mmCIF file of C-alpha atoms in Angstrom:
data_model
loop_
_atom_site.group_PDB
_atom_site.id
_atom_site.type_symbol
_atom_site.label_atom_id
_atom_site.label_comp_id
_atom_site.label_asym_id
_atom_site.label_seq_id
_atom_site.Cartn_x
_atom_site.Cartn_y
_atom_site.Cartn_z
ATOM 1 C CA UNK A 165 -51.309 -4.374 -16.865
ATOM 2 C CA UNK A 166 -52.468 -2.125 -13.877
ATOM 3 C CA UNK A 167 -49.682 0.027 -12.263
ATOM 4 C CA UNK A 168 -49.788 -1.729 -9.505
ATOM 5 C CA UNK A 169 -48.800 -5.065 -11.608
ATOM 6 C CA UNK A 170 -46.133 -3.263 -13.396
ATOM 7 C CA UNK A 171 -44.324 -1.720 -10.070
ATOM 8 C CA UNK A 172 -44.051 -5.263 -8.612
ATOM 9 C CA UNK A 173 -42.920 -6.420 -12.401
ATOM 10 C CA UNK A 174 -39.876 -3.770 -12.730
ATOM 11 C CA UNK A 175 -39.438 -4.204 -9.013
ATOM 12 C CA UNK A 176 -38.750 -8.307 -9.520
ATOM 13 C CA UNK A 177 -37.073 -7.237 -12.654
ATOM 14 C CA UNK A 178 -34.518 -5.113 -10.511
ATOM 15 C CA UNK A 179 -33.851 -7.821 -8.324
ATOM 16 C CA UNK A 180 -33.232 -10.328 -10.370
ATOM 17 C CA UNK A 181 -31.182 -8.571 -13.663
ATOM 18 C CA UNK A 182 -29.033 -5.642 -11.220
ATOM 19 C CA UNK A 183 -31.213 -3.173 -13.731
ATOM 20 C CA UNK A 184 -34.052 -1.656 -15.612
ATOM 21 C CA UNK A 185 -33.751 -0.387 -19.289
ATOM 22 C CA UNK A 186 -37.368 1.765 -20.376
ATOM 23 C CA UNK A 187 -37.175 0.972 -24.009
ATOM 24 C CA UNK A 188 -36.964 -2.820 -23.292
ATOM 25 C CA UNK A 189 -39.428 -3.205 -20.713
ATOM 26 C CA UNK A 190 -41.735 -0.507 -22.839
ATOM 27 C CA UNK A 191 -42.280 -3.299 -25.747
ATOM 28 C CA UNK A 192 -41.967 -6.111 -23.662
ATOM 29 C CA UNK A 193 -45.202 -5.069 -21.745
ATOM 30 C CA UNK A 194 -46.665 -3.671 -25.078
ATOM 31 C CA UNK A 195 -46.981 0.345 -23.518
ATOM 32 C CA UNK A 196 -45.107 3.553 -24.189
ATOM 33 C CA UNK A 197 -41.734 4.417 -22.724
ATOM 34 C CA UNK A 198 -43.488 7.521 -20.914
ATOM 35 C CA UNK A 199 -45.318 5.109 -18.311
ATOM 36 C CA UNK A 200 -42.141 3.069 -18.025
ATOM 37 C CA UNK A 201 -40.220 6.081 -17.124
ATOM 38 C CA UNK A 202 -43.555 7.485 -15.092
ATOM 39 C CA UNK A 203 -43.213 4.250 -12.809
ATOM 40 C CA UNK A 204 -39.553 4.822 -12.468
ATOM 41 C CA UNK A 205 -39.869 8.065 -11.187
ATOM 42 C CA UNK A 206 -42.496 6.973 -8.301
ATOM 43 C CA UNK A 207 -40.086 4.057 -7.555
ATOM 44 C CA UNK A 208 -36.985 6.413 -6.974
ATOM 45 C CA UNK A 209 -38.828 9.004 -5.264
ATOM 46 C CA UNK A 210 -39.831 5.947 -2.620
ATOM 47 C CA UNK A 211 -35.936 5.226 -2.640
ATOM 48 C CA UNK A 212 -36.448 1.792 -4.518
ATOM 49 C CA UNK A 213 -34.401 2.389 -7.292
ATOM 50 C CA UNK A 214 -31.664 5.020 -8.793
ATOM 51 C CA UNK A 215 -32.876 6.440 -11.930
ATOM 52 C CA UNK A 216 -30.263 6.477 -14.680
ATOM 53 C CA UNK A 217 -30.214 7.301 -18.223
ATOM 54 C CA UNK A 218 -32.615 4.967 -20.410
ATOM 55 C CA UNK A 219 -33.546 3.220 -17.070
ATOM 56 C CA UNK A 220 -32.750 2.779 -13.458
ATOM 57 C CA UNK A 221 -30.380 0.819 -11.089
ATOM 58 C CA UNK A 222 -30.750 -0.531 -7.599
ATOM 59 C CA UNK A 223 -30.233 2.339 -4.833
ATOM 60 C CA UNK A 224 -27.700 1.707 -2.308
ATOM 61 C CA UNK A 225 -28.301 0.936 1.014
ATOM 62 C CA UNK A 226 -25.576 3.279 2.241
ATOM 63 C CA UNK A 227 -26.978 6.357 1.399
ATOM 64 C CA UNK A 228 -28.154 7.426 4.892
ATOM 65 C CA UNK A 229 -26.728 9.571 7.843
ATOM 66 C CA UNK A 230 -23.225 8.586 9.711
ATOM 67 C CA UNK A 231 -24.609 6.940 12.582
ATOM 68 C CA UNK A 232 -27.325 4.562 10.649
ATOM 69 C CA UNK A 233 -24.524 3.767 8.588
ATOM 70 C CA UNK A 234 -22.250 2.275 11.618
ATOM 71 C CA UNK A 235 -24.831 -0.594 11.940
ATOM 72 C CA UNK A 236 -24.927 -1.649 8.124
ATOM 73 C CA UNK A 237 -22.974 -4.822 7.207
ATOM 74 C CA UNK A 238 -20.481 -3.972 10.352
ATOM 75 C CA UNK A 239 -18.802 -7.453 9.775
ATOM 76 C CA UNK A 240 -18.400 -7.010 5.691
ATOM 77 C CA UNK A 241 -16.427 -3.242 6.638
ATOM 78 C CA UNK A 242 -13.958 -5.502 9.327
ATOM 79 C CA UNK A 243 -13.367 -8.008 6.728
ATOM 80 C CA UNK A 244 -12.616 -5.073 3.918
ATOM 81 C CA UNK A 245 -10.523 -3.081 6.488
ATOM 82 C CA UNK A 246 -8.510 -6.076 7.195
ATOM 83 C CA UNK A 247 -7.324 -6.908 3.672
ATOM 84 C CA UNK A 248 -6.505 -2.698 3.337
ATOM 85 C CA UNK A 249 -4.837 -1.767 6.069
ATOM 86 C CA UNK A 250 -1.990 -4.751 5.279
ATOM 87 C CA UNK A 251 -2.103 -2.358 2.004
ATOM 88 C CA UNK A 252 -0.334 0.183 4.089
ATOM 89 C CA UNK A 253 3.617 -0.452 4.292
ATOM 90 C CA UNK A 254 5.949 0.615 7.189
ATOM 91 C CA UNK A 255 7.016 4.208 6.824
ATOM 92 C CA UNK A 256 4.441 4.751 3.463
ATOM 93 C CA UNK A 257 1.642 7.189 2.991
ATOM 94 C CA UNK A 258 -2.079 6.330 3.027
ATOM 95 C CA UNK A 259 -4.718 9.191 2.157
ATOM 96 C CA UNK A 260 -7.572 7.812 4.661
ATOM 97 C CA UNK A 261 -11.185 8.315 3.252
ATOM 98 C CA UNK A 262 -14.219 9.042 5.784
ATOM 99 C CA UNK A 263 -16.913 7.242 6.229
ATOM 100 C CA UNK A 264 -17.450 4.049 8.798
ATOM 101 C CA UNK A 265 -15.568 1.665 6.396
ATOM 102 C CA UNK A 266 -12.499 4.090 6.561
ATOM 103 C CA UNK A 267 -12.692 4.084 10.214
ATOM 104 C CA UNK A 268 -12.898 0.538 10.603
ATOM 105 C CA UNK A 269 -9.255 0.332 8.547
ATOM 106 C CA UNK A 270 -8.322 3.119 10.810
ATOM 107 C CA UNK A 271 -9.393 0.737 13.803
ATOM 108 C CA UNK A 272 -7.482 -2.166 12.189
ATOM 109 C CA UNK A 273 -4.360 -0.288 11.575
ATOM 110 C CA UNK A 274 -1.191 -1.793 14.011
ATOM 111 C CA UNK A 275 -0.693 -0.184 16.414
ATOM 112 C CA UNK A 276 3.327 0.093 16.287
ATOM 113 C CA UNK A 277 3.065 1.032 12.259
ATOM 114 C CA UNK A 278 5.409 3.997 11.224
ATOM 115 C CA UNK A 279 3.148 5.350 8.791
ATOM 116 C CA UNK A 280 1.493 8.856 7.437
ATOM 117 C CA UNK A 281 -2.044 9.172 7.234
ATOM 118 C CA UNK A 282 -3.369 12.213 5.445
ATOM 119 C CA UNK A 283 -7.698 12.059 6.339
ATOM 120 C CA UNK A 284 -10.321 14.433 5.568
ATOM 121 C CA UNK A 285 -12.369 13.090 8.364
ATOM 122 C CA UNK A 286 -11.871 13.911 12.033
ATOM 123 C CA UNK A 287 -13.172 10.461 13.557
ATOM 124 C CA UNK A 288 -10.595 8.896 11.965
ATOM 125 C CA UNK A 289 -7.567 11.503 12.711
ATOM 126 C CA UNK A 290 -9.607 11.120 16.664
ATOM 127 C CA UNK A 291 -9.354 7.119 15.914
ATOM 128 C CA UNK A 292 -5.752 6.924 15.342
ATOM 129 C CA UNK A 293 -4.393 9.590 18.099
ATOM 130 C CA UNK A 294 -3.189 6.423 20.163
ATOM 131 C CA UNK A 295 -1.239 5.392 17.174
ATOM 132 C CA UNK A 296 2.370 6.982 18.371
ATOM 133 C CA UNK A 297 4.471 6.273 15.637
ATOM 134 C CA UNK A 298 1.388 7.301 12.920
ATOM 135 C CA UNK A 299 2.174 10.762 11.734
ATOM 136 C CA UNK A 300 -1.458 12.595 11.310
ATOM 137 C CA UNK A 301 -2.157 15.115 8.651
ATOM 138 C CA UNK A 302 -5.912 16.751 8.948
ATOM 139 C CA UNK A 303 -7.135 18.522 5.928
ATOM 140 C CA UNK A 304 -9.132 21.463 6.808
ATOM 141 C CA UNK A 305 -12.406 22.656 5.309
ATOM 142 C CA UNK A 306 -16.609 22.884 5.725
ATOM 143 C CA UNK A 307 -17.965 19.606 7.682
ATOM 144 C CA UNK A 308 -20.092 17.538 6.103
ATOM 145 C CA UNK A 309 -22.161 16.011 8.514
ATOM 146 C CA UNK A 310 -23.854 13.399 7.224
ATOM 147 C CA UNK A 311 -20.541 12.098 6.270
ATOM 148 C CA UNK A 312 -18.638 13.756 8.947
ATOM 149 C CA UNK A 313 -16.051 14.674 7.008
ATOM 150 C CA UNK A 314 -14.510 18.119 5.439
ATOM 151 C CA UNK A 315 -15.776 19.124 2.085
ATOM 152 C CA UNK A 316 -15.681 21.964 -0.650
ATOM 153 C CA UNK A 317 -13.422 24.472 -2.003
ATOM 154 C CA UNK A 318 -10.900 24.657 0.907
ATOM 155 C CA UNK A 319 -10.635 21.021 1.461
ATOM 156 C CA UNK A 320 -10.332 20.471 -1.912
ATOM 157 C CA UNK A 321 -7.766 22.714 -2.647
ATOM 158 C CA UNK A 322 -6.011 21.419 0.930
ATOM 159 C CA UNK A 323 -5.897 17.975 -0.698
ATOM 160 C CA UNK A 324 -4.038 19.086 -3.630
ATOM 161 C CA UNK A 325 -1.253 20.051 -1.571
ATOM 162 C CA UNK A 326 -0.269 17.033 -0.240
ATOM 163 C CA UNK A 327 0.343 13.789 -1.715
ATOM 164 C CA UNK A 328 0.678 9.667 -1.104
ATOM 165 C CA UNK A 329 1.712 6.115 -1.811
ATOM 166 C CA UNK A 330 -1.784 5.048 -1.697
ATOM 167 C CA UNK A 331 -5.078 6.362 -0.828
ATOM 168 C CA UNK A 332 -8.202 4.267 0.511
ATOM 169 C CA UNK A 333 -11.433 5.634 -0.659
ATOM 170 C CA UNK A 334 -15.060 4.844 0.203
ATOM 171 C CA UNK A 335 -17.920 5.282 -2.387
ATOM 172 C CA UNK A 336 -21.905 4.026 -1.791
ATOM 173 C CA UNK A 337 -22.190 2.475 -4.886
ATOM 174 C CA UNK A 338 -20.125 -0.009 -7.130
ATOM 175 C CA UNK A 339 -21.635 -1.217 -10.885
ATOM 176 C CA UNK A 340 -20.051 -1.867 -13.870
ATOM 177 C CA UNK A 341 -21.899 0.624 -16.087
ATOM 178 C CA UNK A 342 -22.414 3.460 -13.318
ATOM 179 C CA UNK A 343 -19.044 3.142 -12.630
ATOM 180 C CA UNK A 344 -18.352 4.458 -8.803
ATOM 181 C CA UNK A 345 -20.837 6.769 -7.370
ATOM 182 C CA UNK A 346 -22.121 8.426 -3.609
ATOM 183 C CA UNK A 347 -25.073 10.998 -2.606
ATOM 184 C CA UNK A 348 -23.252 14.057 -2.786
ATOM 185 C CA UNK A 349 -21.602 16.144 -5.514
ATOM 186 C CA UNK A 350 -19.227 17.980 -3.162
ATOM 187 C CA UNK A 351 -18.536 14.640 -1.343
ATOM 188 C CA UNK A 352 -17.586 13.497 -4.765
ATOM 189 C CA UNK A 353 -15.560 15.884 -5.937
ATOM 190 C CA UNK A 354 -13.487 15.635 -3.014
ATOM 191 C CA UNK A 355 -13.083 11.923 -3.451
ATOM 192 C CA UNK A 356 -11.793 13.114 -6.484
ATOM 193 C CA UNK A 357 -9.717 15.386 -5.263
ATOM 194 C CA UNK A 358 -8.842 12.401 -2.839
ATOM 195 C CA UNK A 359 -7.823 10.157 -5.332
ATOM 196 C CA UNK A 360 -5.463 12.285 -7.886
ATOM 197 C CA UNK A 361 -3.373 12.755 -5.085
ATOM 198 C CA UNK A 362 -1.883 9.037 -4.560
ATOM 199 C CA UNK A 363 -0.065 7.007 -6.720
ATOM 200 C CA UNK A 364 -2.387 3.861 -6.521
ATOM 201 C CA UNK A 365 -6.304 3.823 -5.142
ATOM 202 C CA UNK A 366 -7.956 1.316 -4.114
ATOM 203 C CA UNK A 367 -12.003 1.500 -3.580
ATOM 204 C CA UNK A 368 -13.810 0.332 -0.181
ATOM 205 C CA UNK A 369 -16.783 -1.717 -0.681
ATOM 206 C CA UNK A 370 -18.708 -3.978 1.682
ATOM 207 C CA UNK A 371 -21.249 -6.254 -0.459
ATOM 208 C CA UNK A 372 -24.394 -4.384 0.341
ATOM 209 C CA UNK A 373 -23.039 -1.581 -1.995
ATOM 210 C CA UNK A 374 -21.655 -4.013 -4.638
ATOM 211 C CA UNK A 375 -24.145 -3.645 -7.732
ATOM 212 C CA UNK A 376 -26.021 -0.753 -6.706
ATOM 213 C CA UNK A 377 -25.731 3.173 -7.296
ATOM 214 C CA UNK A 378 -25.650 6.370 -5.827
ATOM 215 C CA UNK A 379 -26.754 9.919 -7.909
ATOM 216 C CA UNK A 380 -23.471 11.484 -8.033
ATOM 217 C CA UNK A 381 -20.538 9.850 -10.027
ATOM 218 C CA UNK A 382 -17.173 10.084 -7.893
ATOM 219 C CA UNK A 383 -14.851 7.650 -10.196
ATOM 220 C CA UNK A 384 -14.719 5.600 -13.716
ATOM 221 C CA UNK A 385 -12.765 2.043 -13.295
ATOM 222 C CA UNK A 386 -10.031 3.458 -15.635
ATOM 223 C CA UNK A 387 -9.118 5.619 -12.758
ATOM 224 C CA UNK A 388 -8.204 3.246 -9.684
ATOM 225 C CA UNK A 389 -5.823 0.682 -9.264
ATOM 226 C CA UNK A 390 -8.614 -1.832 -7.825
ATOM 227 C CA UNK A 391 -11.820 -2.865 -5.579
ATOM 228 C CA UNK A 392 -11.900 -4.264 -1.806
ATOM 229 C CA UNK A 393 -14.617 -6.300 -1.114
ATOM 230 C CA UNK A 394 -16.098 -8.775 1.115
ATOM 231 C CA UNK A 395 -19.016 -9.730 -1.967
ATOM 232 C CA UNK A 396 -18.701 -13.680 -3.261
ATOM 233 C CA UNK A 397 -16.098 -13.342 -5.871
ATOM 234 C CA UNK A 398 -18.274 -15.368 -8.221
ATOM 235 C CA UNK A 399 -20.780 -12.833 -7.733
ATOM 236 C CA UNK A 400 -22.088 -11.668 -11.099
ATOM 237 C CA UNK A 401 -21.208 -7.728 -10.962
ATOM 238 C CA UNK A 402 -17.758 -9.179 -9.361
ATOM 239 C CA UNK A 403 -17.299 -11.365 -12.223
ATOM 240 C CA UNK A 404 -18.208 -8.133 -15.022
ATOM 241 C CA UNK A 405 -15.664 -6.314 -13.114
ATOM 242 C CA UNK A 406 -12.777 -8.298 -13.716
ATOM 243 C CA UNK A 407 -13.937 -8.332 -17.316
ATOM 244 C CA UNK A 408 -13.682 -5.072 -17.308
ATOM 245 C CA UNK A 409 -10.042 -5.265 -16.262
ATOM 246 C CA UNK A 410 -10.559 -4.100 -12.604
ATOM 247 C CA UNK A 411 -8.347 -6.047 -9.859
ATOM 248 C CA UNK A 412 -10.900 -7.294 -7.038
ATOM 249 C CA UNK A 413 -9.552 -8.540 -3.692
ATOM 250 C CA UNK A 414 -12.202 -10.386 -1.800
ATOM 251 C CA UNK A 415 -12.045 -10.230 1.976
#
């Protein structure tokens, strides 16, 4: 089989099985696991896939800058936002993610809700300054633009000093083996960081991001209280996920 032939081959295979394991697709085209892997490397470093250990996933589409984000799947992030802002109870605590599917919760918030919101991201602290009765706690740090949001050791260590009934986090990329992953280690960690700090979490994910994965893991599905999603809920990776024990709301 020419290279050519077996790019389009692991390409269709990609689309069609949500992954690519080497060793399998080695003996099923009768070559060596080197080419396989070879041909995986050319197809990540075009962005078609996400290498991963014995094979590769598919990339999300979310890994891009903050503005190119705010036109992906605009309707799926209003649905998502919907279903977890009525998460947030009168007079609670919600740590707020960044990111444009954070925002659009931010957006969908009530206007008249007695709430804390503790944010890492100044677009959405900006978003909800015409919220009077929302009490606004911005955690300081080194701005990560792509994401616009703070990042590293100072808003890490800002994070662990507060604490919340819930906290809404974003990720790029939702599977049931990769667990829950974005583009950037620091991002991560922060998520992280994010997370420990409220008593339940609940993941943000519009369906474009529902199956793929990122490079950096932020998450495994032992560690949040459940997913928010507009994806079908017979969906395939939907339907591993509650095998896996993980509550999904659909939106």
């Amino acid at each position: 089989m020419l290279a050519a032939e077996r790019r389009e081959h692991l390409l269709d295979l990609l689309a069609r099985t949500g992954k690519i394991v080497a060793k399998e697709v080695a003996a099923e085209l009768g070559i060596s696991e080197d080419s396989v892997r070879r041909d995986l490397r050319d197809l990540a470093a075009e962005g078609l896939c996400q290498r991963v250990y014995g094979g590769a996933l598919p990339v999300s589409p979310a890994v891009v800058d903050y503005d190119a984000r705010q036109a992906v799947a605009p309707d799926g992030k209003r649905k998502v936002a919907s279903v977890a802002a009525a998460l947030v109870r009168p007079g609670g605590s919600v740590i707020l993610d960044g990111g444009t599917t954070a925002l659009a919760v931010a957006r969908a918030l009530p206007k008249d809700l007695a709430c804390t919101v503790i944010t890492h991201s100044p677009t959405i602290a900006t978003a909800l300054i015409d919220h009077p009765l929302a009490e606004l706690f911005l955690l300081g740090g080194r701005v990560f633009k792509h994401s616009a949001v703070t990042c590293g050791a100072a808003a890490v260590e800002a994070a662990q000093n507060v604490s919340a009934d819930l906290c809404l986090l974003g990720v790029t990329g939702v599977h049931p083996e990769a667990g829950l992953t974005t583009g950037d280690a620091e991002e991560a960690a922060m998520k992280r960081a994010l997370s420990a700090r409220a008593a339940d979490t609940y993941i943000l994910a519009s369906c474009e991001k529902v199956g793929t994965a990122s490079p950096y893991r932020v998450l495994p599905w032992e560690k949040i209280t459940g997913l928010i999603t507009d994806a079908d809920a017979h969906d395939t990776v939907i339907e591993q996920l509650k095998t896996l024990g993980v509550e999904v709301l659909v939106a």
